Short mmCIF file of C-alpha atoms and ligand atoms in Angstrom, two decimals:
data_model
loop_
_atom_site.label_atom_id
_atom_site.label_comp_id
_atom_site.label_asym_id
_atom_site.label_seq_id
_atom_site.Cartn_x
_atom_site.Cartn_y
_atom_site.Cartn_z
CA MET A 1 0.16 11.37 0.65
CA ALA A 2 -3.25 13.75 0.11
CA PHE A 3 -6.42 12.10 -1.73
CA ARG A 4 -6.15 13.41 -5.80
CA GLU A 5 -8.93 13.50 -7.56
CA ILE A 6 -9.30 11.68 -11.09
CA GLU A 7 -11.70 11.33 -13.71
CA PRO A 8 -15.52 10.94 -12.25
CA GLN A 9 -16.31 8.26 -15.10
CA LYS A 10 -13.58 6.09 -13.23
CA ALA A 11 -15.94 5.72 -10.19
CA LEU A 12 -17.32 2.37 -12.17
CA THR A 13 -13.97 0.84 -11.49
CA PHE A 14 -14.29 0.84 -8.11
CA ILE A 15 -17.71 -0.28 -7.69
CA GLU A 16 -17.79 -2.88 -10.48
CA PRO A 17 -15.87 -5.13 -8.92
CA GLY A 18 -18.00 -5.67 -5.40
CA PRO A 19 -16.33 -4.24 -2.90
CA VAL A 20 -16.35 -3.96 0.80
CA VAL A 21 -17.57 -0.48 1.09
CA LEU A 22 -17.74 2.45 3.70
CA VAL A 23 -20.42 4.70 3.59
CA THR A 24 -19.94 7.99 5.10
CA THR A 25 -22.51 10.35 6.13
CA PHE A 26 -22.93 13.65 8.11
CA ASP A 27 -26.44 14.71 9.89
CA GLY A 28 -25.79 17.76 10.10
CA LYS A 29 -25.00 17.32 13.90
CA LYS A 30 -22.44 13.80 13.53
CA HIS A 31 -20.08 12.09 10.96
CA ASN A 32 -21.17 8.56 10.81
CA VAL A 33 -20.62 5.44 8.57
CA MET A 34 -21.62 2.30 7.45
CA THR A 35 -19.84 -1.02 6.09
CA LEU A 36 -22.62 -1.95 3.08
CA THR A 37 -20.95 -5.01 0.29
CA TRP A 38 -24.63 -4.96 -1.33
CA THR A 39 -24.01 -2.08 -4.27
CA CYS A 40 -24.10 -2.47 -8.12
CA PRO A 41 -23.95 -0.05 -10.91
CA VAL A 42 -26.65 0.57 -13.62
CA ASN A 43 -25.05 2.34 -16.26
CA PHE A 44 -22.24 3.82 -17.71
CA ASP A 45 -23.06 6.71 -15.68
CA ASN A 46 -22.20 7.07 -12.80
CA ASP A 47 -25.45 5.81 -10.90
CA PHE A 48 -25.25 3.10 -8.68
CA ILE A 49 -26.85 1.13 -6.47
CA LEU A 50 -26.76 0.27 -2.19
CA ALA A 51 -28.83 -2.01 -1.15
CA THR A 52 -29.93 -0.41 2.66
CA GLY A 53 -33.01 0.47 4.77
CA PRO A 54 -34.48 2.39 7.36
CA TRP A 55 -32.96 -0.38 9.80
CA ASN A 56 -30.17 1.56 9.97
CA HIS A 57 -29.50 4.55 11.28
CA SER A 58 -27.07 6.15 7.92
CA PHE A 59 -30.25 5.77 6.12
CA ARG A 60 -31.95 8.59 7.69
CA ALA A 61 -28.85 11.38 6.80
CA LEU A 62 -28.89 9.45 3.55
CA THR A 63 -32.34 10.22 3.02
CA GLU A 64 -32.68 13.46 4.57
CA THR A 65 -29.50 15.20 3.25
CA LYS A 66 -29.18 13.37 -0.02
CA GLU A 67 -25.61 12.75 0.56
CA CYS A 68 -23.02 10.61 1.44
CA VAL A 69 -19.75 9.32 0.05
CA VAL A 70 -18.49 5.55 -0.91
CA CYS A 71 -15.22 4.63 0.59
CA ILE A 72 -13.29 1.93 -0.53
CA PRO A 73 -11.20 -0.02 2.08
CA PRO A 74 -7.72 -1.41 1.62
CA PRO A 75 -7.16 -5.00 3.00
CA SER A 76 -5.40 -3.68 6.43
CA LEU A 77 -8.75 -1.84 6.95
CA LEU A 78 -10.89 -4.72 6.78
CA ARG A 79 -11.64 -5.73 10.42
CA ARG A 80 -12.21 -2.25 10.87
CA ALA A 81 -14.50 -2.27 8.40
CA VAL A 82 -16.76 -4.97 9.49
CA LEU A 83 -16.66 -3.60 12.80
CA ALA A 84 -18.11 -0.73 11.49
CA GLY A 85 -20.99 -2.60 9.72
CA THR A 86 -21.36 -4.28 13.43
CA VAL A 87 -22.54 -0.98 15.78
CA SER A 88 -25.23 2.06 15.24
CA GLY A 89 -23.85 5.05 14.70
CA LYS A 90 -27.28 6.00 16.81
CA ASP A 91 -25.21 4.69 19.96
CA ALA A 92 -21.51 5.29 19.20
CA ASP A 93 -18.64 7.97 17.31
CA LYS A 94 -17.68 5.27 15.25
CA PHE A 95 -14.76 7.69 13.89
CA SER A 96 -12.87 7.98 17.17
CA SER A 97 -13.88 4.48 18.43
CA LEU A 98 -12.22 2.68 15.55
CA GLY A 99 -9.77 5.04 14.57
CA PHE A 100 -11.36 6.31 10.98
CA THR A 101 -9.52 9.92 10.12
CA ALA A 102 -12.16 11.80 8.71
CA VAL A 103 -10.91 14.62 5.69
CA GLY A 104 -13.48 16.85 3.92
CA ALA A 105 -15.28 16.49 0.74
CA LYS A 106 -15.62 18.54 -1.86
CA ALA A 107 -18.51 17.42 -3.32
CA VAL A 108 -20.80 17.23 -0.22
CA LYS A 109 -20.46 17.74 3.27
CA ALA A 110 -20.25 14.16 4.22
CA CYS A 111 -16.53 13.13 4.93
CA LEU A 112 -13.63 11.06 3.16
CA ILE A 113 -12.33 8.75 5.40
CA ALA A 114 -8.18 8.87 5.21
CA GLU A 115 -7.25 5.58 5.28
CA CYS A 116 -9.35 4.30 2.25
CA SER A 117 -7.41 4.27 -1.26
CA ALA A 118 -10.03 5.55 -2.55
CA CYS A 119 -13.28 7.79 -1.96
CA LEU A 120 -16.87 8.56 -4.25
CA GLU A 121 -18.74 11.77 -3.39
CA CYS A 122 -22.12 10.81 -4.05
CA THR A 123 -25.41 12.07 -4.10
CA VAL A 124 -29.25 10.69 -3.29
CA THR A 125 -30.55 10.23 -6.52
CA ASP A 126 -33.90 8.21 -5.72
CA TYR A 127 -34.95 5.98 -3.24
CA LEU A 128 -37.15 2.68 -4.31
CA PRO A 129 -38.75 1.03 -1.03
CA GLU A 130 -40.08 -2.14 -2.35
CA TYR A 131 -36.38 -3.57 -2.38
CA SER A 132 -34.76 -1.06 -0.17
CA LEU A 133 -32.58 0.29 -2.59
CA LEU A 134 -30.97 3.43 -2.92
CA VAL A 135 -29.38 5.18 -6.30
CA ILE A 136 -26.94 7.36 -5.80
CA HIS A 137 -25.00 9.41 -7.95
CA CYS A 138 -21.01 9.69 -7.88
CA ASN A 139 -20.11 12.99 -9.05
CA ARG A 140 -16.28 13.36 -7.88
CA VAL A 141 -13.74 10.77 -7.46
CA VAL A 142 -10.49 10.62 -5.28
CA VAL A 143 -7.79 8.26 -5.10
CA ASN A 144 -4.88 8.09 -2.71
CA ASP A 145 -2.32 6.61 -4.49
CA ASP A 146 0.07 5.45 -1.20
CA VAL A 147 -2.60 3.30 0.08
CA ASP A 148 -3.25 -0.50 -0.95
CA ALA A 149 -5.61 -0.03 -4.02
CA ARG A 150 -6.18 -3.97 -3.44
CA ILE A 151 -10.29 -4.11 -3.05
CA CYS A 152 -11.95 -6.64 -0.55
CA HIS A 153 -14.58 -8.82 -1.06
CA ALA A 154 -17.17 -10.09 1.50
CA VAL A 155 -18.01 -14.16 0.38
CA GLY A 156 -21.38 -13.03 2.83
CA ASP A 157 -20.90 -15.72 5.12
CA GLY A 158 -18.24 -13.73 7.39
CA THR A 159 -15.62 -14.26 5.11
CA PHE A 160 -13.93 -12.28 2.89
CA PHE A 161 -10.58 -12.02 0.54
CA ALA A 162 -8.74 -9.10 -1.05
CA ASP A 163 -8.21 -8.54 -5.13
CA GLY A 164 -5.51 -11.38 -6.85
CA GLU A 165 -4.66 -12.03 -10.20
CA LYS A 166 -5.39 -9.31 -12.51
CA PHE A 167 -6.28 -9.72 -16.14
CA VAL A 168 -6.83 -7.32 -18.69
CA TYR A 169 -8.87 -8.08 -21.85
CA ARG A 170 -9.64 -4.25 -22.97
CA ASP A 171 -8.49 -5.00 -26.59
CA GLU A 172 -11.79 -8.17 -26.86
CA MET A 173 -14.00 -5.22 -24.98
CA LYS A 174 -12.62 -2.06 -26.66
CA ASP A 175 -16.69 -1.92 -28.20
CA LYS A 176 -18.52 -1.97 -25.20
CA LEU A 177 -16.03 0.39 -22.90
CA PRO A 178 -17.16 4.29 -23.05
CA PRO A 179 -14.74 6.94 -23.41
CA GLY A 180 -12.54 7.57 -20.19
CA LEU A 181 -13.15 4.25 -19.04
C1 FMN B 201 -18.96 -7.20 6.21
C2 FMN B 201 -21.08 -6.39 6.31
C3 FMN B 201 -21.39 -6.43 4.92
C4 FMN B 201 -22.96 -5.32 5.32
N1 FMN B 201 -23.64 -4.71 4.58
C5 FMN B 201 -24.28 -4.49 4.35
C6 FMN B 201 -25.39 -3.67 3.48
O1 FMN B 201 -24.75 -4.42 1.90
N2 FMN B 201 -26.78 -2.91 3.67
C7 FMN B 201 -27.05 -2.67 4.58
O2 FMN B 201 -27.98 -1.92 4.63
N3 FMN B 201 -25.64 -3.00 5.74
C8 FMN B 201 -25.03 -4.21 5.30
N4 FMN B 201 -24.28 -4.17 6.82
C9 FMN B 201 -24.81 -3.43 7.99
C10 FMN B 201 -24.57 -2.60 8.60
O3 FMN B 201 -23.38 -2.04 7.99
C11 FMN B 201 -24.98 -2.22 9.26
O4 FMN B 201 -25.75 -2.59 10.37
C12 FMN B 201 -24.42 -1.24 10.50
O5 FMN B 201 -24.05 -0.50 12.05
C13 FMN B 201 -25.22 0.15 10.00
O6 FMN B 201 -24.56 1.32 11.33
P1 FMN B 201 -25.44 2.36 11.31
O7 FMN B 201 -26.50 2.17 12.34
O8 FMN B 201 -24.44 3.70 11.99
O9 FMN B 201 -26.07 3.71 9.68
C14 FMN B 201 -23.05 -5.18 6.71
C15 FMN B 201 -22.22 -5.32 7.72
C16 FMN B 201 -21.10 -6.29 7.36
C17 FMN B 201 -19.84 -6.15 8.94
#
């Protein structure tokens, strides 16, 4: 099954839970991917923060092309997602070495990853060097219904867990939820 587009305002629902993400970039020559766990929504308008900086090879493509895709790996992809965060794209083609399948995006030149459950096509809108924070804006969201939609979370010490029990308090929160969420 291919990716299908969903409402862009749903982007928040993938970042708010604090996922392990794979961030793809394209520098004009090569696709690259890095792992990131320090992400944060900053409003309901599809703006998000990525904590990263010039020590990563991806940073140059992020700041020069001002484009990326934030992909949500399922638990079955987690080990490879972690490995993508241990090797630099400066020296390696992580798509072929880790077996990720690049799929063309629509809003950006960076690619989707076919093995991921959701991908957020984003532009880089700002960089706050004092804290090494990139501000990104999501323009398009696609999901693959055939991929396990559980999100992986990093504890921060090399251990991880996947989504477990879900609790629904939408009625209690209805005054705080903008339309479309
Ligand atoms: C689980 C995990 C989480 C990571 N989270 C971040 C992060 O939030 N920010 C960051 O700058 N690097 C993070 N990294 C490190 C980068 O993914 C790593 O430096 C990677 O090799 C960068 O790839 P690149 O040089 O091809 O850009 C993380 C790595 C792992 C394994």
